[in-house]
Amino acid sequence: MTTATVTDTVRLDLGARSYDILVGDGVLAQAGAKIAAITKGKAPIVVTDENVARLHLPTLERTLREAGIEPTQAIILPAGEKTKDFAHFERLMDAILERGIERSAVLVALGGGVIGDITGFAAASALRGIDFVQVPTTLLSQVDSSVGGKTGINSRHGKNLIGAFHQPRLVIADTATLDTLPKREVLAGYAEVVKYGLIRLPNFFAWLEQNGARVVEGDSDARRYAVTMSCRAKADIVGADERESGDRALLNLGHTFGHALEAATGFGQKLLHGEGVAIGMVLAFDLSVRLGLCPAEDAAKARAHLASVGLPVKPTDVPGVAWDVDELIASMAKDKKVKDGRITFVLARGIGQAFTMRDVDPAAVRDLLEEAVAT
Ligand code: NAD
Ligand code: GLY
């Protein structure tokens, strides 16, 4: 007999394109019927990467069989950010189209943000748009990338520059899959959890100060609560501003600095995305203090909490990098979020009080970075 899993359901409200995000420890093993309802009893095309295929594909296939669906052979891509390129996108599209799909075909993205992003873009592109389900297996993808419909790939001109808004039909976030995730990847995802507290949920941030270590160490209830709260926060923001013409930009807290740091380190293992976001959020709070907008105690609290779980909080926490401030500033100026040549910064008036600002004094940014790379 299988024990019922405690499952939280978060609804992302987008009219006819609304969908549920199911969060629970073990929810994937019981999700076959939910997926079958979307595929109308037919086999979905599962896309995953080599690591996740080994660890979690058998659970997905078992639950599909239990729901009366005989799974077809999954498409297995190499793991890692390099997979989000044109060559792999072409390979993926070929593998999908080779199956002679119809408009009713459904893709299932089983994996982290890389698999979610490229599969979502394939779903947006195949036959001008077919349905897909997100089954995120990293903390980052459970709390951020699987929710909200941003899909895409990288190009030689930059990250995520080619893509589409295409919402999934369902998200299944099984926190038990995080048991196999390397600790460094868990921490990188945790930075995005903290982000929601820093943007607009001061009580959640206070809860994380008390319980963050339990989330990172894999306590089942703490992990479910943290993922559910994060998905709820993201669903609220995306539900109100799907195309990022307003508040969705707040989700970029720490990302302008973070992307520049990631670019300088080659978007690889030297600095993971979430680690760049952690340092970037601390820089955003420090900039807010410098501009007289935020109490120094709040910036100190944000920094202290991120550091307490083991995340890097300053560029010099990243070993073996000779930071170049001119390069960081040039990279920030190329960010997707630049409008009319001006960088939009997400700043804060305190914990849980983020806002955007476009006329930040460039000298203040330079001074901040000069100091940050020297300490
Ligand atoms: P990832 O998909 O590369 O996964 C990280 C590593 O963990 C990979 O090696 C993967 O094979 C492995 N892995 C995944 N699940 C595992 C598990 N349960 N156990 C063991 N290993 C596992 O990286 P990520 O951090 O999940 O996602 C990063 C990507 O997400 C970036 O490309 C970024 O641009 C994108 N992103 C997109 C959005 C969005 O809104 N679409 C938001 C944030 C980030
Ligand atoms: N990751 C930011 C967003 O989805 O808007």
mmCIF file with all atom_site columns, C-alpha atoms and ligand atoms in Angstrom, residues 144-145 147-150 165 192 195-196 234 237-238 242 244 248-249 251-252 255 273 337, ligand 2:
data_model
loop_
_atom_site.group_PDB
_atom_site.id
_atom_site.type_symbol
_atom_site.label_atom_id
_atom_site.label_alt_id
_atom_site.label_comp_id
_atom_site.label_asym_id
_atom_site.label_entity_id
_atom_site.label_seq_id
_atom_site.pdbx_PDB_ins_code
_atom_site.Cartn_x
_atom_site.Cartn_y
_atom_site.Cartn_z
_atom_site.occupancy
_atom_site.B_iso_or_equiv
_atom_site.pdbx_formal_charge
_atom_site.auth_seq_id
_atom_site.auth_comp_id
_atom_site.auth_asym_id
_atom_site.auth_atom_id
_atom_site.pdbx_PDB_model_num
ATOM   1  C CA . ASP A 1 144 ? 11.761 29.477 -10.039 1.00 0.00 ? 144 ASP A CA 1
ATOM   2  C CA . SER A 1 145 ? 12.326 28.251 -13.587 1.00 0.00 ? 145 SER A CA 1
ATOM   3  C CA . VAL A 1 147 ? 6.891  28.350 -12.915 1.00 0.00 ? 147 VAL A CA 1
ATOM   4  C CA . GLY A 1 148 ? 5.956  31.315 -15.072 1.00 0.00 ? 148 GLY A CA 1
ATOM   5  C CA . GLY A 1 149 ? 6.430  30.177 -18.652 1.00 0.00 ? 149 GLY A CA 1
ATOM   6  C CA . LYS A 1 150 ? 9.798  31.658 -19.582 1.00 0.00 ? 150 LYS A CA 1
ATOM   7  C CA . PHE A 1 165 ? 6.647  32.743 -23.131 1.00 0.00 ? 165 PHE A CA 1
ATOM   8  C CA . GLU A 1 192 ? 16.222 31.948 -5.090  1.00 0.00 ? 192 GLU A CA 1
ATOM   9  C CA . LYS A 1 195 ? 14.941 36.073 -2.929  1.00 0.00 ? 195 LYS A CA 1
ATOM   10 C CA . TYR A 1 196 ? 11.166 35.834 -2.419  1.00 0.00 ? 196 TYR A CA 1
ATOM   11 C CA . LYS A 1 234 ? 6.124  33.602 -8.000  1.00 0.00 ? 234 LYS A CA 1
ATOM   12 C CA . ILE A 1 237 ? 3.724  37.963 -9.383  1.00 0.00 ? 237 ILE A CA 1
ATOM   13 C CA . VAL A 1 238 ? 3.427  36.166 -12.749 1.00 0.00 ? 238 VAL A CA 1
ATOM   14 C CA . GLU A 1 242 ? 3.033  37.582 -17.148 1.00 0.00 ? 242 GLU A CA 1
ATOM   15 C CA . GLU A 1 244 ? 7.264  41.458 -17.265 1.00 0.00 ? 244 GLU A CA 1
ATOM   16 C CA . ARG A 1 248 ? 7.727  40.575 -12.559 1.00 0.00 ? 248 ARG A CA 1
ATOM   17 C CA . ALA A 1 249 ? 10.963 42.559 -12.907 1.00 0.00 ? 249 ALA A CA 1
ATOM   18 C CA . LEU A 1 251 ? 12.142 38.662 -9.590  1.00 0.00 ? 251 LEU A CA 1
ATOM   19 C CA . ASN A 1 252 ? 15.412 39.903 -11.028 1.00 0.00 ? 252 ASN A CA 1
ATOM   20 C CA . HIS A 1 255 ? 20.316 39.141 -11.220 1.00 0.00 ? 255 HIS A CA 1
ATOM   21 C CA . HIS A 1 273 ? 23.583 30.898 -11.249 1.00 0.00 ? 273 HIS A CA 1
ATOM   22 C CA . LYS A 1 337 ? 16.786 44.253 -18.776 1.00 0.00 ? 337 LYS A CA 1
HETATM 23 N N1 . GLY B 2 .   ? 13.277 34.056 -13.239 1.00 0.00 ? 2   GLY B N1 1
HETATM 24 C C1 . GLY B 2 .   ? 12.613 35.290 -13.414 1.00 0.00 ? 2   GLY B C1 1
HETATM 25 C C2 . GLY B 2 .   ? 11.266 35.185 -14.033 1.00 0.00 ? 2   GLY B C2 1
HETATM 26 O O1 . GLY B 2 .   ? 10.732 34.118 -14.225 1.00 0.00 ? 2   GLY B O1 1
HETATM 27 O O2 . GLY B 2 .   ? 10.698 36.175 -14.354 1.00 0.00 ? 2   GLY B O2 1
#
